[in-house]
Amino acid sequence: MRPSSPLLLLGLTLMVWFLSGCAAAPTPPLPSPSPEVVSVETLLDERYQAYLSGIEAYGALGLGEFRRWLEDDPAPFILDVRTAEEAEATGHIAGAVRIPLQDLANRTDLLPDFDATIVTYCGSGWRCTMALPVLAALGWQSVYTLKDGSLSGWIFQGYPIVSGAPPEPAALNAAQPDPRLRAHLQQVLASLPEDDGATTPAQLSQAMA
């Protein structure tokens, strides 16, 4: 005697359920490989290699050429790395943004995007020259320092100056440097002596004696 239709359907359902239970479990997807973490030393090496491969005249910019650059559109971003007291006493170049050298890695929010050209200056050319490799390591590749005495030379040549310190700048948040590089370079800048490692002829003579 043939089984009724309901019993046949039930049997087929149980058979399908049994066979599916015996099938091999699906293979779980392989985990994605973790991204390789590049060390700070490797990043610094890559940045400096990239900067040095395209640098001209060691990044030094003459006063006359800088004056002509100010007429370009867009004009370069002007970075004053002096203290507030110095800027207040001697004035500044119009349009400059002041970030003291020791705070440079901490205040990248005030800087333009990585594609912008930055010209740095200070009282005599010493600190702005130190700012150049810091900016290059953080990711800016078109960076120059004002030579021929920097701001002192600018004033001596009779180029225009604005009295007092530059106004407080607004945050641009245009670039996002690697936070590990920022922390590393800020540590380096914080370790600079109060005289920024500079010495006078008299101090050098005394040390040699």
Short mmCIF file of C-alpha atoms in Angstrom, two decimals:
data_model
loop_
_atom_site.label_atom_id
_atom_site.label_comp_id
_atom_site.label_asym_id
_atom_site.label_seq_id
_atom_site.Cartn_x
_atom_site.Cartn_y
_atom_site.Cartn_z
CA MET A 1 0.00 0.00 0.00
CA ARG A 2 1.39 3.43 -1.00
CA PRO A 3 1.92 5.99 1.74
CA SER A 4 -0.39 8.98 1.74
CA SER A 5 0.83 12.31 0.39
CA PRO A 6 1.30 14.02 3.80
CA LEU A 7 3.51 11.18 5.00
CA LEU A 8 5.54 11.29 1.79
CA LEU A 9 6.12 15.05 2.16
CA LEU A 10 7.17 14.63 5.78
CA GLY A 11 9.66 11.93 4.82
CA LEU A 12 11.17 14.03 2.08
CA THR A 13 11.47 17.02 4.44
CA LEU A 14 13.30 14.94 7.07
CA MET A 15 15.63 13.53 4.43
CA VAL A 16 16.55 17.01 3.15
CA TRP A 17 17.10 18.21 6.73
CA PHE A 18 19.31 15.18 7.48
CA LEU A 19 21.41 15.59 4.33
CA SER A 20 21.89 19.32 4.87
CA GLY A 21 23.05 18.65 8.44
CA CYS A 22 25.67 16.23 7.16
CA ALA A 23 27.02 18.68 4.57
CA ALA A 24 30.35 20.29 5.25
CA ALA A 25 30.18 23.58 7.15
CA PRO A 26 31.01 26.64 5.02
CA THR A 27 34.64 27.73 5.26
CA PRO A 28 34.91 31.01 7.20
CA PRO A 29 36.57 33.86 5.27
CA LEU A 30 40.25 34.35 5.93
CA PRO A 31 41.02 37.38 8.10
CA SER A 32 42.38 40.40 6.23
CA PRO A 33 46.10 40.92 6.80
CA SER A 34 46.85 43.67 9.30
CA PRO A 35 48.26 46.80 7.65
CA GLU A 36 51.99 47.08 8.14
CA VAL A 37 52.89 49.72 10.71
CA VAL A 38 55.73 51.90 9.42
CA SER A 39 58.13 53.10 12.10
CA VAL A 40 58.72 56.79 12.81
CA GLU A 41 62.34 56.38 11.70
CA THR A 42 61.25 54.94 8.33
CA LEU A 43 58.73 57.75 7.84
CA LEU A 44 61.36 60.38 8.63
CA ASP A 45 63.78 58.78 6.20
CA GLU A 46 61.16 58.69 3.42
CA ARG A 47 60.14 62.32 3.99
CA TYR A 48 63.70 63.62 4.04
CA GLN A 49 64.64 61.62 0.96
CA ALA A 50 61.65 63.07 -0.90
CA TYR A 51 62.47 66.60 0.24
CA LEU A 52 66.19 66.41 -0.51
CA SER A 53 65.58 64.99 -3.97
CA GLY A 54 63.79 68.18 -5.01
CA ILE A 55 65.46 70.86 -2.90
CA GLU A 56 67.17 73.81 -4.60
CA ALA A 57 69.78 76.05 -2.96
CA TYR A 58 69.13 74.27 0.36
CA GLY A 59 65.73 75.94 0.55
CA ALA A 60 67.25 79.42 0.93
CA LEU A 61 65.23 82.24 -0.64
CA GLY A 62 66.65 85.68 -1.38
CA LEU A 63 64.92 88.84 -0.19
CA GLY A 64 64.29 90.21 -3.68
CA GLU A 65 62.87 86.94 -4.97
CA PHE A 66 60.64 86.64 -1.93
CA ARG A 67 59.33 90.15 -2.55
CA ARG A 68 58.36 89.10 -6.08
CA TRP A 69 56.72 85.92 -4.77
CA LEU A 70 54.44 88.04 -2.61
CA GLU A 71 52.83 89.35 -5.79
CA ASP A 72 51.96 85.84 -6.99
CA ASP A 73 48.45 84.46 -6.82
CA PRO A 74 48.35 82.58 -4.59
CA ALA A 75 51.13 84.15 -2.54
CA PRO A 76 53.24 81.85 -0.36
CA PHE A 77 52.23 81.15 3.21
CA ILE A 78 54.50 83.29 5.44
CA LEU A 79 55.56 81.70 8.72
CA ASP A 80 57.13 83.76 11.51
CA VAL A 81 58.86 81.46 14.04
CA ARG A 82 59.88 84.15 16.56
CA THR A 83 58.59 84.74 20.07
CA ALA A 84 55.74 87.15 20.76
CA GLU A 85 58.14 89.55 22.50
CA GLU A 86 60.41 89.75 19.45
CA ALA A 87 57.51 90.28 17.08
CA GLU A 88 56.02 92.95 19.30
CA ALA A 89 59.36 94.79 19.46
CA THR A 90 60.39 94.69 15.81
CA GLY A 91 57.18 94.17 13.81
CA HIS A 92 56.41 91.56 11.18
CA ILE A 93 55.95 90.98 7.45
CA ALA A 94 52.36 91.61 6.35
CA GLY A 95 50.26 88.45 6.22
CA ALA A 96 52.60 86.37 8.38
CA VAL A 97 51.35 83.73 10.79
CA ARG A 98 53.45 83.49 13.94
CA ILE A 99 54.18 80.07 15.47
CA PRO A 100 57.24 79.98 17.76
CA LEU A 101 59.76 77.36 16.66
CA GLN A 102 59.35 75.36 19.88
CA ASP A 103 55.56 75.06 19.26
CA LEU A 104 55.72 74.32 15.55
CA ALA A 105 54.90 70.58 15.66
CA ASN A 106 52.04 71.26 18.09
CA ARG A 107 50.33 73.95 16.00
CA THR A 108 50.09 72.37 12.58
CA ASP A 109 46.38 73.29 12.67
CA LEU A 110 47.46 76.84 11.76
CA LEU A 111 49.36 75.75 8.64
CA PRO A 112 48.07 75.40 5.04
CA ASP A 113 47.61 72.16 3.10
CA PHE A 114 50.60 70.05 2.08
CA ASP A 115 50.63 71.43 -1.47
CA ALA A 116 51.13 75.04 -0.35
CA THR A 117 54.48 76.86 -0.47
CA ILE A 118 55.71 78.02 2.95
CA VAL A 119 58.38 80.69 3.49
CA THR A 120 59.71 80.88 7.05
CA TYR A 121 61.57 83.75 8.67
CA CYS A 122 62.96 84.76 12.05
CA GLY A 123 65.24 87.48 13.41
CA SER A 124 68.45 86.45 11.66
CA GLY A 125 67.84 83.18 9.80
CA TRP A 126 68.87 80.63 12.43
CA ARG A 127 65.51 79.41 13.74
CA CYS A 128 63.70 79.52 10.41
CA THR A 129 66.43 77.26 9.01
CA MET A 130 65.69 74.77 11.81
CA ALA A 131 61.97 75.01 11.01
CA LEU A 132 62.59 73.86 7.45
CA PRO A 133 63.45 70.17 8.18
CA VAL A 134 60.64 70.01 10.75
CA LEU A 135 58.08 71.07 8.17
CA ALA A 136 59.58 68.74 5.55
CA ALA A 137 59.36 65.79 7.94
CA LEU A 138 55.73 66.57 8.75
CA GLY A 139 54.79 66.45 5.07
CA TRP A 140 55.31 69.90 3.51
CA GLN A 141 57.72 69.68 0.58
CA SER A 142 57.69 73.23 -0.82
CA VAL A 143 59.38 74.98 2.11
CA TYR A 144 61.87 77.85 2.05
CA THR A 145 63.76 79.99 4.55
CA LEU A 146 64.31 83.71 4.10
CA LYS A 147 68.07 84.26 3.80
CA ASP A 148 70.30 87.38 3.70
CA GLY A 149 69.60 88.14 7.34
CA SER A 150 65.96 87.02 7.31
CA LEU A 151 63.76 89.70 8.93
CA SER A 152 66.78 91.81 9.95
CA GLY A 153 67.90 91.86 6.31
CA TRP A 154 64.35 92.59 5.15
CA ILE A 155 64.19 95.64 7.43
CA PHE A 156 67.72 96.75 6.48
CA GLN A 157 66.79 96.72 2.78
CA GLY A 158 63.84 98.99 3.51
CA TYR A 159 61.14 96.50 2.60
CA PRO A 160 57.70 97.13 4.18
CA ILE A 161 57.08 96.05 7.76
CA VAL A 162 53.97 96.04 9.95
CA SER A 163 54.30 97.23 13.56
CA GLY A 164 53.78 94.78 16.40
CA ALA A 165 53.13 91.06 16.37
CA PRO A 166 50.94 89.37 13.74
CA PRO A 167 47.27 89.01 14.73
CA GLU A 168 46.17 85.75 16.26
CA PRO A 169 45.57 83.37 13.33
CA ALA A 170 42.49 81.24 12.79
CA ALA A 171 42.86 77.46 12.70
CA LEU A 172 42.92 76.14 9.14
CA ASN A 173 43.00 72.40 9.87
CA ALA A 174 44.04 72.01 6.22
CA ALA A 175 46.58 69.20 6.71
CA GLN A 176 46.77 66.17 8.97
CA PRO A 177 50.41 65.21 9.68
CA ASP A 178 51.15 61.80 11.17
CA PRO A 179 50.50 62.17 14.93
CA ARG A 180 53.55 60.04 15.77
CA LEU A 181 55.79 62.34 13.75
CA ARG A 182 54.25 65.36 15.44
CA ALA A 183 54.92 63.91 18.90
CA HIS A 184 58.49 62.93 17.96
CA LEU A 185 59.37 66.32 16.48
CA GLN A 186 57.73 68.21 19.31
CA GLN A 187 59.96 66.30 21.70
CA VAL A 188 63.00 67.32 19.64
CA LEU A 189 61.95 71.00 19.59
CA ALA A 190 61.20 70.99 23.32
CA SER A 191 64.76 69.83 23.99
CA LEU A 192 66.30 72.86 22.28
CA PRO A 193 68.24 75.12 24.66
CA GLU A 194 66.90 78.57 25.44
CA ASP A 195 69.33 80.13 22.94
CA ASP A 196 68.19 77.61 20.29
CA GLY A 197 71.74 76.27 20.08
CA ALA A 198 73.16 79.54 18.77
CA THR A 199 76.36 81.11 20.10
CA THR A 200 78.04 84.52 19.81
CA PRO A 201 81.61 85.14 18.65
CA ALA A 202 82.51 86.12 22.24
CA GLN A 203 81.08 82.88 23.63
CA LEU A 204 82.92 80.84 21.03
CA SER A 205 86.19 82.64 21.80
CA GLN A 206 85.73 82.01 25.51
CA ALA A 207 84.95 78.33 24.91
CA MET A 208 88.05 77.91 22.72
CA ALA A 209 90.20 79.50 25.38
#
